[in-house]
């Protein structure tokens, strides 16, 4: 057993390790890292894709499970949680690039929001939403996207609540900060971006993203996810959590596994609702490597510093991406986390990118799932030789 890792937990004896997909033997550090990480946390399924200089060099599924009814592969669908935000931001940038939307446009008149409860809402712009500067702060007032029962009770409506009801309720509250003054990560701000995309484009959010962002990259498998276990798509991973909760997707009050009704995934579309494969998201990262779907000017906007500067340790949130200037360029990334989901998408200054998707984010070990970030950088840095051919075409990309 690797140094520093706990012994496998009870019940792991029946689990079997299996790896699917493609990766050169020189990329074994990635396989070794995933094996140690998943076995320490008893994660059943994962998928990893690695890109170097625009070429897909590794596409893998990893499985540590006794249940062989599902085996993760490079084209398995996973909920990607907040990796949805860079996708939404790309769609907004495309609308702006096409002259359909100004990034400095005021949100309230665009969406017909009342500013009676807080006149400061009138100052919130599209850019504020993209950069989490709109003034909503879940640390202060809670995250509206996880307050289904509170909102239903306040409005006197049954579960499940709708996005329109979440917006109506939240617009009736005071902002936590003046717009543009405080960075506070806001899922709700990205719901408003979804509504802006729909209002301006005249089509559904999913349709716009598919036609203007994904189709030009040949990405066809991605789709918005569904909450109910019975609505899992073909090839979609199952999701695991230690926790249960009362369902917010019906009026039954039934206690359900948290990934299957403890939150409403349908409402989270633009901030956390996409299903994707690791290879599809790896292809999505290439959208930001060179002008194509987005112009070089639009790409520059995505990674530009926000008006209120930089965090104490040097990174900032651009338009849908976390950004850290480093010697030789910049690293950009995003993480995703929901009960049953832990994800990471990284674009590195040296032309390396990777996407890793797990179908679990908590377990009895109590180990940190965010540790995968540094571990994958270490794995990448230990690779001695890289493949020169691309696997994208093997996956229809």
PDB file of C-alpha atoms in Angstrom, residues 45-302:
ATOM      1  CA  UNK A  45     -16.098   5.287 -10.619  1.00  0.00           C
ATOM      2  CA  UNK A  46     -14.066   7.988 -12.324  1.00  0.00           C
ATOM      3  CA  UNK A  47     -13.077   9.199 -15.745  1.00  0.00           C
ATOM      4  CA  UNK A  48      -9.942  11.128 -16.722  1.00  0.00           C
ATOM      5  CA  UNK A  49      -8.931  12.801 -19.973  1.00  0.00           C
ATOM      6  CA  UNK A  50      -5.588  14.513 -20.587  1.00  0.00           C
ATOM      7  CA  UNK A  51      -4.805  16.877 -23.474  1.00  0.00           C
ATOM      8  CA  UNK A  52      -1.356  18.049 -24.525  1.00  0.00           C
ATOM      9  CA  UNK A  53      -1.008  20.853 -27.066  1.00  0.00           C
ATOM     10  CA  UNK A  54      -4.511  20.253 -28.413  1.00  0.00           C
ATOM     11  CA  UNK A  55      -4.145  16.457 -28.667  1.00  0.00           C
ATOM     12  CA  UNK A  56      -6.041  13.989 -26.481  1.00  0.00           C
ATOM     13  CA  UNK A  57      -3.288  11.743 -25.095  1.00  0.00           C
ATOM     14  CA  UNK A  58      -5.117   9.859 -22.336  1.00  0.00           C
ATOM     15  CA  UNK A  59      -8.778   8.813 -22.070  1.00  0.00           C
ATOM     16  CA  UNK A  60      -9.609   6.545 -19.179  1.00  0.00           C
ATOM     17  CA  UNK A  61     -12.337   5.114 -17.015  1.00  0.00           C
ATOM     18  CA  UNK A  62     -11.463   3.810 -13.551  1.00  0.00           C
ATOM     19  CA  UNK A  63     -13.538   1.479 -11.420  1.00  0.00           C
ATOM     20  CA  UNK A  64     -13.159   0.341  -7.802  1.00  0.00           C
ATOM     21  CA  UNK A  65     -16.361  -1.523  -7.121  1.00  0.00           C
ATOM     22  CA  UNK A  66     -17.944  -4.887  -6.478  1.00  0.00           C
ATOM     23  CA  UNK A  67     -20.918  -3.972  -8.677  1.00  0.00           C
ATOM     24  CA  UNK A  68     -20.110  -4.701 -12.309  1.00  0.00           C
ATOM     25  CA  UNK A  69     -23.455  -3.435 -13.672  1.00  0.00           C
ATOM     26  CA  UNK A  70     -21.729  -0.174 -14.624  1.00  0.00           C
ATOM     27  CA  UNK A  71     -18.126   0.345 -15.704  1.00  0.00           C
ATOM     28  CA  UNK A  72     -16.862   3.879 -16.257  1.00  0.00           C
ATOM     29  CA  UNK A  73     -15.137   4.566 -19.540  1.00  0.00           C
ATOM     30  CA  UNK A  74     -13.909   7.645 -21.416  1.00  0.00           C
ATOM     31  CA  UNK A  75     -17.403   8.298 -22.794  1.00  0.00           C
ATOM     32  CA  UNK A  76     -19.375   7.672 -19.601  1.00  0.00           C
ATOM     33  CA  UNK A  77     -21.589  10.585 -18.606  1.00  0.00           C
ATOM     34  CA  UNK A  78     -21.069  12.134 -15.181  1.00  0.00           C
ATOM     35  CA  UNK A  79     -22.743  15.059 -13.485  1.00  0.00           C
ATOM     36  CA  UNK A  80     -20.087  17.751 -13.686  1.00  0.00           C
ATOM     37  CA  UNK A  81     -21.560  20.215 -11.135  1.00  0.00           C
ATOM     38  CA  UNK A  82     -19.896  23.640 -11.395  1.00  0.00           C
ATOM     39  CA  UNK A  83     -17.833  22.741 -14.461  1.00  0.00           C
ATOM     40  CA  UNK A  84     -21.133  23.935 -15.972  1.00  0.00           C
ATOM     41  CA  UNK A  85     -20.093  27.544 -15.253  1.00  0.00           C
ATOM     42  CA  UNK A  86     -17.301  27.798 -17.857  1.00  0.00           C
ATOM     43  CA  UNK A  87     -19.783  26.365 -20.381  1.00  0.00           C
ATOM     44  CA  UNK A  88     -22.355  29.036 -19.526  1.00  0.00           C
ATOM     45  CA  UNK A  89     -19.696  31.752 -19.634  1.00  0.00           C
ATOM     46  CA  UNK A  90     -18.615  30.604 -23.108  1.00  0.00           C
ATOM     47  CA  UNK A  91     -22.226  30.895 -24.268  1.00  0.00           C
ATOM     48  CA  UNK A  92     -22.505  34.434 -22.874  1.00  0.00           C
ATOM     49  CA  UNK A  93     -19.203  35.416 -24.526  1.00  0.00           C
ATOM     50  CA  UNK A  94     -20.501  34.048 -27.844  1.00  0.00           C
ATOM     51  CA  UNK A  95     -23.687  36.126 -27.567  1.00  0.00           C
ATOM     52  CA  UNK A  96     -21.587  39.217 -26.830  1.00  0.00           C
ATOM     53  CA  UNK A  97     -19.189  38.427 -29.669  1.00  0.00           C
ATOM     54  CA  UNK A  98     -22.126  38.148 -32.079  1.00  0.00           C
ATOM     55  CA  UNK A  99     -23.416  41.570 -31.028  1.00  0.00           C
ATOM     56  CA  UNK A 100     -26.539  40.182 -29.320  1.00  0.00           C
ATOM     57  CA  UNK A 101     -25.603  41.172 -25.765  1.00  0.00           C
ATOM     58  CA  UNK A 102     -23.390  43.706 -24.017  1.00  0.00           C
ATOM     59  CA  UNK A 103     -21.363  42.369 -21.092  1.00  0.00           C
ATOM     60  CA  UNK A 104     -21.989  45.715 -19.370  1.00  0.00           C
ATOM     61  CA  UNK A 105     -25.779  45.408 -19.812  1.00  0.00           C
ATOM     62  CA  UNK A 106     -27.861  45.804 -16.675  1.00  0.00           C
ATOM     63  CA  UNK A 107     -29.499  42.546 -15.617  1.00  0.00           C
ATOM     64  CA  UNK A 108     -32.728  43.812 -13.985  1.00  0.00           C
ATOM     65  CA  UNK A 109     -34.235  45.430 -17.094  1.00  0.00           C
ATOM     66  CA  UNK A 110     -33.044  42.528 -19.284  1.00  0.00           C
ATOM     67  CA  UNK A 111     -35.013  40.084 -17.139  1.00  0.00           C
ATOM     68  CA  UNK A 112     -37.773  42.366 -15.875  1.00  0.00           C
ATOM     69  CA  UNK A 113     -36.663  42.035 -12.253  1.00  0.00           C
ATOM     70  CA  UNK A 114     -38.218  44.324  -9.658  1.00  0.00           C
ATOM     71  CA  UNK A 115     -35.668  46.480  -7.819  1.00  0.00           C
ATOM     72  CA  UNK A 116     -38.168  47.530  -5.135  1.00  0.00           C
ATOM     73  CA  UNK A 117     -36.673  45.339  -2.388  1.00  0.00           C
ATOM     74  CA  UNK A 118     -33.161  46.649  -3.055  1.00  0.00           C
ATOM     75  CA  UNK A 119     -32.581  49.465  -5.565  1.00  0.00           C
ATOM     76  CA  UNK A 120     -28.922  48.343  -5.807  1.00  0.00           C
ATOM     77  CA  UNK A 121     -30.110  45.395  -7.899  1.00  0.00           C
ATOM     78  CA  UNK A 122     -30.459  47.887 -10.756  1.00  0.00           C
ATOM     79  CA  UNK A 123     -26.659  48.229 -10.879  1.00  0.00           C
ATOM     80  CA  UNK A 124     -25.903  44.526 -11.405  1.00  0.00           C
ATOM     81  CA  UNK A 125     -24.380  43.832 -14.845  1.00  0.00           C
ATOM     82  CA  UNK A 126     -23.822  40.682 -16.893  1.00  0.00           C
ATOM     83  CA  UNK A 127     -20.104  40.896 -16.049  1.00  0.00           C
ATOM     84  CA  UNK A 128     -20.926  41.066 -12.337  1.00  0.00           C
ATOM     85  CA  UNK A 129     -22.840  37.784 -12.670  1.00  0.00           C
ATOM     86  CA  UNK A 130     -20.008  36.088 -14.562  1.00  0.00           C
ATOM     87  CA  UNK A 131     -17.405  37.185 -11.991  1.00  0.00           C
ATOM     88  CA  UNK A 132     -19.506  36.531  -8.849  1.00  0.00           C
ATOM     89  CA  UNK A 133     -19.665  40.239  -8.037  1.00  0.00           C
ATOM     90  CA  UNK A 134     -23.468  40.614  -8.125  1.00  0.00           C
ATOM     91  CA  UNK A 135     -23.900  41.096  -4.395  1.00  0.00           C
ATOM     92  CA  UNK A 136     -25.412  37.741  -3.369  1.00  0.00           C
ATOM     93  CA  UNK A 137     -23.394  35.940  -0.714  1.00  0.00           C
ATOM     94  CA  UNK A 138     -24.330  32.419   0.379  1.00  0.00           C
ATOM     95  CA  UNK A 139     -22.132  32.817   3.475  1.00  0.00           C
ATOM     96  CA  UNK A 140     -24.446  35.631   4.567  1.00  0.00           C
ATOM     97  CA  UNK A 141     -27.921  34.712   3.348  1.00  0.00           C
ATOM     98  CA  UNK A 142     -27.603  31.094   2.180  1.00  0.00           C
ATOM     99  CA  UNK A 143     -27.577  29.676  -1.351  1.00  0.00           C
ATOM    100  CA  UNK A 144     -31.040  30.041  -2.975  1.00  0.00           C
ATOM    101  CA  UNK A 145     -30.315  26.949  -5.069  1.00  0.00           C
ATOM    102  CA  UNK A 146     -30.355  24.769  -1.939  1.00  0.00           C
ATOM    103  CA  UNK A 147     -33.233  26.464  -0.081  1.00  0.00           C
ATOM    104  CA  UNK A 148     -36.125  24.758  -1.857  1.00  0.00           C
ATOM    105  CA  UNK A 149     -38.235  24.195   1.260  1.00  0.00           C
ATOM    106  CA  UNK A 150     -37.690  27.719   2.589  1.00  0.00           C
ATOM    107  CA  UNK A 151     -38.641  29.278  -0.759  1.00  0.00           C
ATOM    108  CA  UNK A 152     -41.656  26.993  -1.243  1.00  0.00           C
ATOM    109  CA  UNK A 153     -42.930  27.926   2.231  1.00  0.00           C
ATOM    110  CA  UNK A 154     -42.278  31.641   1.700  1.00  0.00           C
ATOM    111  CA  UNK A 155     -44.180  31.653  -1.602  1.00  0.00           C
ATOM    112  CA  UNK A 156     -46.863  29.209  -0.477  1.00  0.00           C
ATOM    113  CA  UNK A 157     -46.178  26.849  -3.377  1.00  0.00           C
ATOM    114  CA  UNK A 158     -45.625  23.073  -3.471  1.00  0.00           C
ATOM    115  CA  UNK A 159     -42.333  21.352  -4.238  1.00  0.00           C
ATOM    116  CA  UNK A 160     -40.663  21.150  -6.640  1.00  0.00           C
ATOM    117  CA  UNK A 161     -40.045  24.871  -7.022  1.00  0.00           C
ATOM    118  CA  UNK A 162     -39.110  26.425 -10.364  1.00  0.00           C
ATOM    119  CA  UNK A 163     -36.285  28.714 -11.402  1.00  0.00           C
ATOM    120  CA  UNK A 164     -38.856  31.491 -11.863  1.00  0.00           C
ATOM    121  CA  UNK A 165     -39.962  31.041  -8.248  1.00  0.00           C
ATOM    122  CA  UNK A 166     -36.365  31.092  -6.996  1.00  0.00           C
ATOM    123  CA  UNK A 167     -35.788  34.334  -8.918  1.00  0.00           C
ATOM    124  CA  UNK A 168     -39.034  35.902  -7.687  1.00  0.00           C
ATOM    125  CA  UNK A 169     -38.190  35.079  -4.077  1.00  0.00           C
ATOM    126  CA  UNK A 170     -34.538  36.156  -4.254  1.00  0.00           C
ATOM    127  CA  UNK A 171     -35.347  39.407  -6.072  1.00  0.00           C
ATOM    128  CA  UNK A 172     -37.589  40.253  -3.131  1.00  0.00           C
ATOM    129  CA  UNK A 173     -34.652  40.160  -0.708  1.00  0.00           C
ATOM    130  CA  UNK A 174     -31.904  42.676  -0.049  1.00  0.00           C
ATOM    131  CA  UNK A 175     -28.498  42.051  -1.622  1.00  0.00           C
ATOM    132  CA  UNK A 176     -25.736  41.080   0.808  1.00  0.00           C
ATOM    133  CA  UNK A 177     -23.237  43.516  -0.768  1.00  0.00           C
ATOM    134  CA  UNK A 178     -23.290  46.435  -3.138  1.00  0.00           C
ATOM    135  CA  UNK A 179     -22.773  45.084  -6.691  1.00  0.00           C
ATOM    136  CA  UNK A 180     -19.159  45.125  -7.856  1.00  0.00           C
ATOM    137  CA  UNK A 181     -17.685  45.475  -4.365  1.00  0.00           C
ATOM    138  CA  UNK A 182     -17.290  41.921  -3.046  1.00  0.00           C
ATOM    139  CA  UNK A 183     -16.354  38.593  -4.612  1.00  0.00           C
ATOM    140  CA  UNK A 184     -18.787  35.957  -3.332  1.00  0.00           C
ATOM    141  CA  UNK A 185     -19.234  32.761  -5.319  1.00  0.00           C
ATOM    142  CA  UNK A 186     -22.855  32.678  -6.470  1.00  0.00           C
ATOM    143  CA  UNK A 187     -24.673  29.782  -8.106  1.00  0.00           C
ATOM    144  CA  UNK A 188     -27.737  32.029  -8.299  1.00  0.00           C
ATOM    145  CA  UNK A 189     -25.925  34.552 -10.497  1.00  0.00           C
ATOM    146  CA  UNK A 190     -25.438  31.837 -13.104  1.00  0.00           C
ATOM    147  CA  UNK A 191     -29.164  30.995 -13.043  1.00  0.00           C
ATOM    148  CA  UNK A 192     -29.746  34.624 -14.040  1.00  0.00           C
ATOM    149  CA  UNK A 193     -27.192  34.158 -16.834  1.00  0.00           C
ATOM    150  CA  UNK A 194     -29.214  31.170 -18.073  1.00  0.00           C
ATOM    151  CA  UNK A 195     -32.311  33.354 -18.241  1.00  0.00           C
ATOM    152  CA  UNK A 196     -30.362  36.077 -20.089  1.00  0.00           C
ATOM    153  CA  UNK A 197     -29.109  33.560 -22.661  1.00  0.00           C
ATOM    154  CA  UNK A 198     -32.687  32.371 -23.215  1.00  0.00           C
ATOM    155  CA  UNK A 199     -34.142  35.894 -23.375  1.00  0.00           C
ATOM    156  CA  UNK A 200     -31.549  37.193 -25.820  1.00  0.00           C
ATOM    157  CA  UNK A 201     -31.216  34.100 -28.047  1.00  0.00           C
ATOM    158  CA  UNK A 202     -34.906  33.193 -28.131  1.00  0.00           C
ATOM    159  CA  UNK A 203     -34.143  29.489 -27.613  1.00  0.00           C
ATOM    160  CA  UNK A 204     -33.667  27.290 -24.563  1.00  0.00           C
ATOM    161  CA  UNK A 205     -30.379  27.468 -22.687  1.00  0.00           C
ATOM    162  CA  UNK A 206     -29.464  23.885 -23.627  1.00  0.00           C
ATOM    163  CA  UNK A 207     -30.279  24.494 -27.309  1.00  0.00           C
ATOM    164  CA  UNK A 208     -28.142  27.636 -27.462  1.00  0.00           C
ATOM    165  CA  UNK A 209     -25.161  25.997 -25.762  1.00  0.00           C
ATOM    166  CA  UNK A 210     -25.439  22.929 -27.966  1.00  0.00           C
ATOM    167  CA  UNK A 211     -25.664  24.812 -31.266  1.00  0.00           C
ATOM    168  CA  UNK A 212     -23.228  27.670 -30.625  1.00  0.00           C
ATOM    169  CA  UNK A 213     -20.646  26.180 -28.247  1.00  0.00           C
ATOM    170  CA  UNK A 214     -20.665  22.368 -28.377  1.00  0.00           C
ATOM    171  CA  UNK A 215     -21.595  21.472 -31.976  1.00  0.00           C
ATOM    172  CA  UNK A 216     -18.670  23.453 -33.485  1.00  0.00           C
ATOM    173  CA  UNK A 217     -16.394  21.286 -31.287  1.00  0.00           C
ATOM    174  CA  UNK A 218     -18.186  18.081 -32.433  1.00  0.00           C
ATOM    175  CA  UNK A 219     -19.432  17.480 -28.887  1.00  0.00           C
ATOM    176  CA  UNK A 220     -22.717  15.554 -29.051  1.00  0.00           C
ATOM    177  CA  UNK A 221     -22.981  13.523 -25.840  1.00  0.00           C
ATOM    178  CA  UNK A 222     -23.405  16.354 -23.332  1.00  0.00           C
ATOM    179  CA  UNK A 223     -26.874  17.008 -21.920  1.00  0.00           C
ATOM    180  CA  UNK A 224     -28.556  18.552 -18.913  1.00  0.00           C
ATOM    181  CA  UNK A 225     -28.911  16.052 -16.084  1.00  0.00           C
ATOM    182  CA  UNK A 226     -31.994  14.958 -14.190  1.00  0.00           C
ATOM    183  CA  UNK A 227     -32.390  14.565 -10.444  1.00  0.00           C
ATOM    184  CA  UNK A 228     -34.381  11.342 -10.181  1.00  0.00           C
ATOM    185  CA  UNK A 229     -32.443   8.088 -10.260  1.00  0.00           C
ATOM    186  CA  UNK A 230     -35.051   6.680 -12.670  1.00  0.00           C
ATOM    187  CA  UNK A 231     -34.166   9.425 -15.182  1.00  0.00           C
ATOM    188  CA  UNK A 232     -30.457   8.596 -15.431  1.00  0.00           C
ATOM    189  CA  UNK A 233     -29.308   8.597 -19.037  1.00  0.00           C
ATOM    190  CA  UNK A 234     -27.858   5.588 -20.824  1.00  0.00           C
ATOM    191  CA  UNK A 235     -24.148   5.418 -19.977  1.00  0.00           C
ATOM    192  CA  UNK A 236     -24.487   7.771 -16.998  1.00  0.00           C
ATOM    193  CA  UNK A 237     -22.612   6.959 -13.791  1.00  0.00           C
ATOM    194  CA  UNK A 238     -24.491   6.176 -10.571  1.00  0.00           C
ATOM    195  CA  UNK A 239     -23.866   8.609  -7.694  1.00  0.00           C
ATOM    196  CA  UNK A 240     -22.854   7.832  -4.135  1.00  0.00           C
ATOM    197  CA  UNK A 241     -23.026   9.727  -0.852  1.00  0.00           C
ATOM    198  CA  UNK A 242     -23.088   8.852   2.836  1.00  0.00           C
ATOM    199  CA  UNK A 243     -25.972  11.253   3.291  1.00  0.00           C
ATOM    200  CA  UNK A 244     -29.730  11.227   2.816  1.00  0.00           C
ATOM    201  CA  UNK A 245     -32.263  14.044   2.785  1.00  0.00           C
ATOM    202  CA  UNK A 246     -35.941  14.782   2.294  1.00  0.00           C
ATOM    203  CA  UNK A 247     -36.769  14.939  -1.391  1.00  0.00           C
ATOM    204  CA  UNK A 248     -37.190  18.439  -2.836  1.00  0.00           C
ATOM    205  CA  UNK A 249     -38.398  17.165  -6.216  1.00  0.00           C
ATOM    206  CA  UNK A 250     -41.851  16.040  -5.072  1.00  0.00           C
ATOM    207  CA  UNK A 251     -44.291  16.537  -2.217  1.00  0.00           C
ATOM    208  CA  UNK A 252     -43.804  13.073  -0.694  1.00  0.00           C
ATOM    209  CA  UNK A 253     -41.409  14.110   2.094  1.00  0.00           C
ATOM    210  CA  UNK A 254     -39.664  10.803   1.400  1.00  0.00           C
ATOM    211  CA  UNK A 255     -36.070  10.398   2.574  1.00  0.00           C
ATOM    212  CA  UNK A 256     -33.807   9.762  -0.418  1.00  0.00           C
ATOM    213  CA  UNK A 257     -30.090   9.312  -1.115  1.00  0.00           C
ATOM    214  CA  UNK A 258     -28.884  12.915  -1.272  1.00  0.00           C
ATOM    215  CA  UNK A 259     -27.741  12.806  -4.942  1.00  0.00           C
ATOM    216  CA  UNK A 260     -31.236  11.688  -5.994  1.00  0.00           C
ATOM    217  CA  UNK A 261     -33.486  14.381  -4.571  1.00  0.00           C
ATOM    218  CA  UNK A 262     -31.665  16.182  -1.778  1.00  0.00           C
ATOM    219  CA  UNK A 263     -31.308  19.015  -4.315  1.00  0.00           C
ATOM    220  CA  UNK A 264     -33.042  19.921  -7.578  1.00  0.00           C
ATOM    221  CA  UNK A 265     -30.570  19.373 -10.429  1.00  0.00           C
ATOM    222  CA  UNK A 266     -32.976  20.613 -13.120  1.00  0.00           C
ATOM    223  CA  UNK A 267     -32.941  24.103 -11.553  1.00  0.00           C
ATOM    224  CA  UNK A 268     -29.139  24.122 -11.504  1.00  0.00           C
ATOM    225  CA  UNK A 269     -28.680  23.811 -15.283  1.00  0.00           C
ATOM    226  CA  UNK A 270     -26.386  26.770 -16.010  1.00  0.00           C
ATOM    227  CA  UNK A 271     -24.447  26.646 -12.765  1.00  0.00           C
ATOM    228  CA  UNK A 272     -24.294  22.940 -12.055  1.00  0.00           C
ATOM    229  CA  UNK A 273     -26.605  20.815 -14.181  1.00  0.00           C
ATOM    230  CA  UNK A 274     -24.608  19.459 -17.118  1.00  0.00           C
ATOM    231  CA  UNK A 275     -23.749  15.845 -17.772  1.00  0.00           C
ATOM    232  CA  UNK A 276     -20.546  15.341 -19.710  1.00  0.00           C
ATOM    233  CA  UNK A 277     -17.851  12.831 -20.508  1.00  0.00           C
ATOM    234  CA  UNK A 278     -14.238  13.536 -19.611  1.00  0.00           C
ATOM    235  CA  UNK A 279     -13.203  13.471 -23.281  1.00  0.00           C
ATOM    236  CA  UNK A 280     -15.954  15.935 -24.255  1.00  0.00           C
ATOM    237  CA  UNK A 281     -14.913  18.400 -21.554  1.00  0.00           C
ATOM    238  CA  UNK A 282     -11.287  17.914 -22.559  1.00  0.00           C
ATOM    239  CA  UNK A 283     -12.322  18.975 -26.066  1.00  0.00           C
ATOM    240  CA  UNK A 284     -14.232  21.927 -24.559  1.00  0.00           C
ATOM    241  CA  UNK A 285     -11.018  23.161 -22.906  1.00  0.00           C
ATOM    242  CA  UNK A 286      -9.436  23.525 -26.363  1.00  0.00           C
ATOM    243  CA  UNK A 287     -12.020  26.207 -27.192  1.00  0.00           C
ATOM    244  CA  UNK A 288      -9.909  28.570 -25.066  1.00  0.00           C
ATOM    245  CA  UNK A 289      -6.543  27.635 -26.610  1.00  0.00           C
ATOM    246  CA  UNK A 290      -6.966  29.456 -29.917  1.00  0.00           C
ATOM    247  CA  UNK A 291      -9.479  31.579 -31.798  1.00  0.00           C
ATOM    248  CA  UNK A 292     -12.346  29.560 -33.278  1.00  0.00           C
ATOM    249  CA  UNK A 293     -15.759  29.492 -31.621  1.00  0.00           C
ATOM    250  CA  UNK A 294     -14.501  32.455 -29.592  1.00  0.00           C
ATOM    251  CA  UNK A 295     -12.219  35.153 -30.983  1.00  0.00           C
ATOM    252  CA  UNK A 296      -8.903  35.889 -29.307  1.00  0.00           C
ATOM    253  CA  UNK A 297     -10.523  39.058 -27.924  1.00  0.00           C
ATOM    254  CA  UNK A 298     -13.332  37.032 -26.314  1.00  0.00           C
ATOM    255  CA  UNK A 299     -10.825  34.543 -24.872  1.00  0.00           C
ATOM    256  CA  UNK A 300      -8.835  37.430 -23.401  1.00  0.00           C
ATOM    257  CA  UNK A 301     -12.004  38.741 -21.742  1.00  0.00           C
ATOM    258  CA  UNK A 302     -12.629  35.321 -20.183  1.00  0.00           C
TER     259      UNK A 302
END
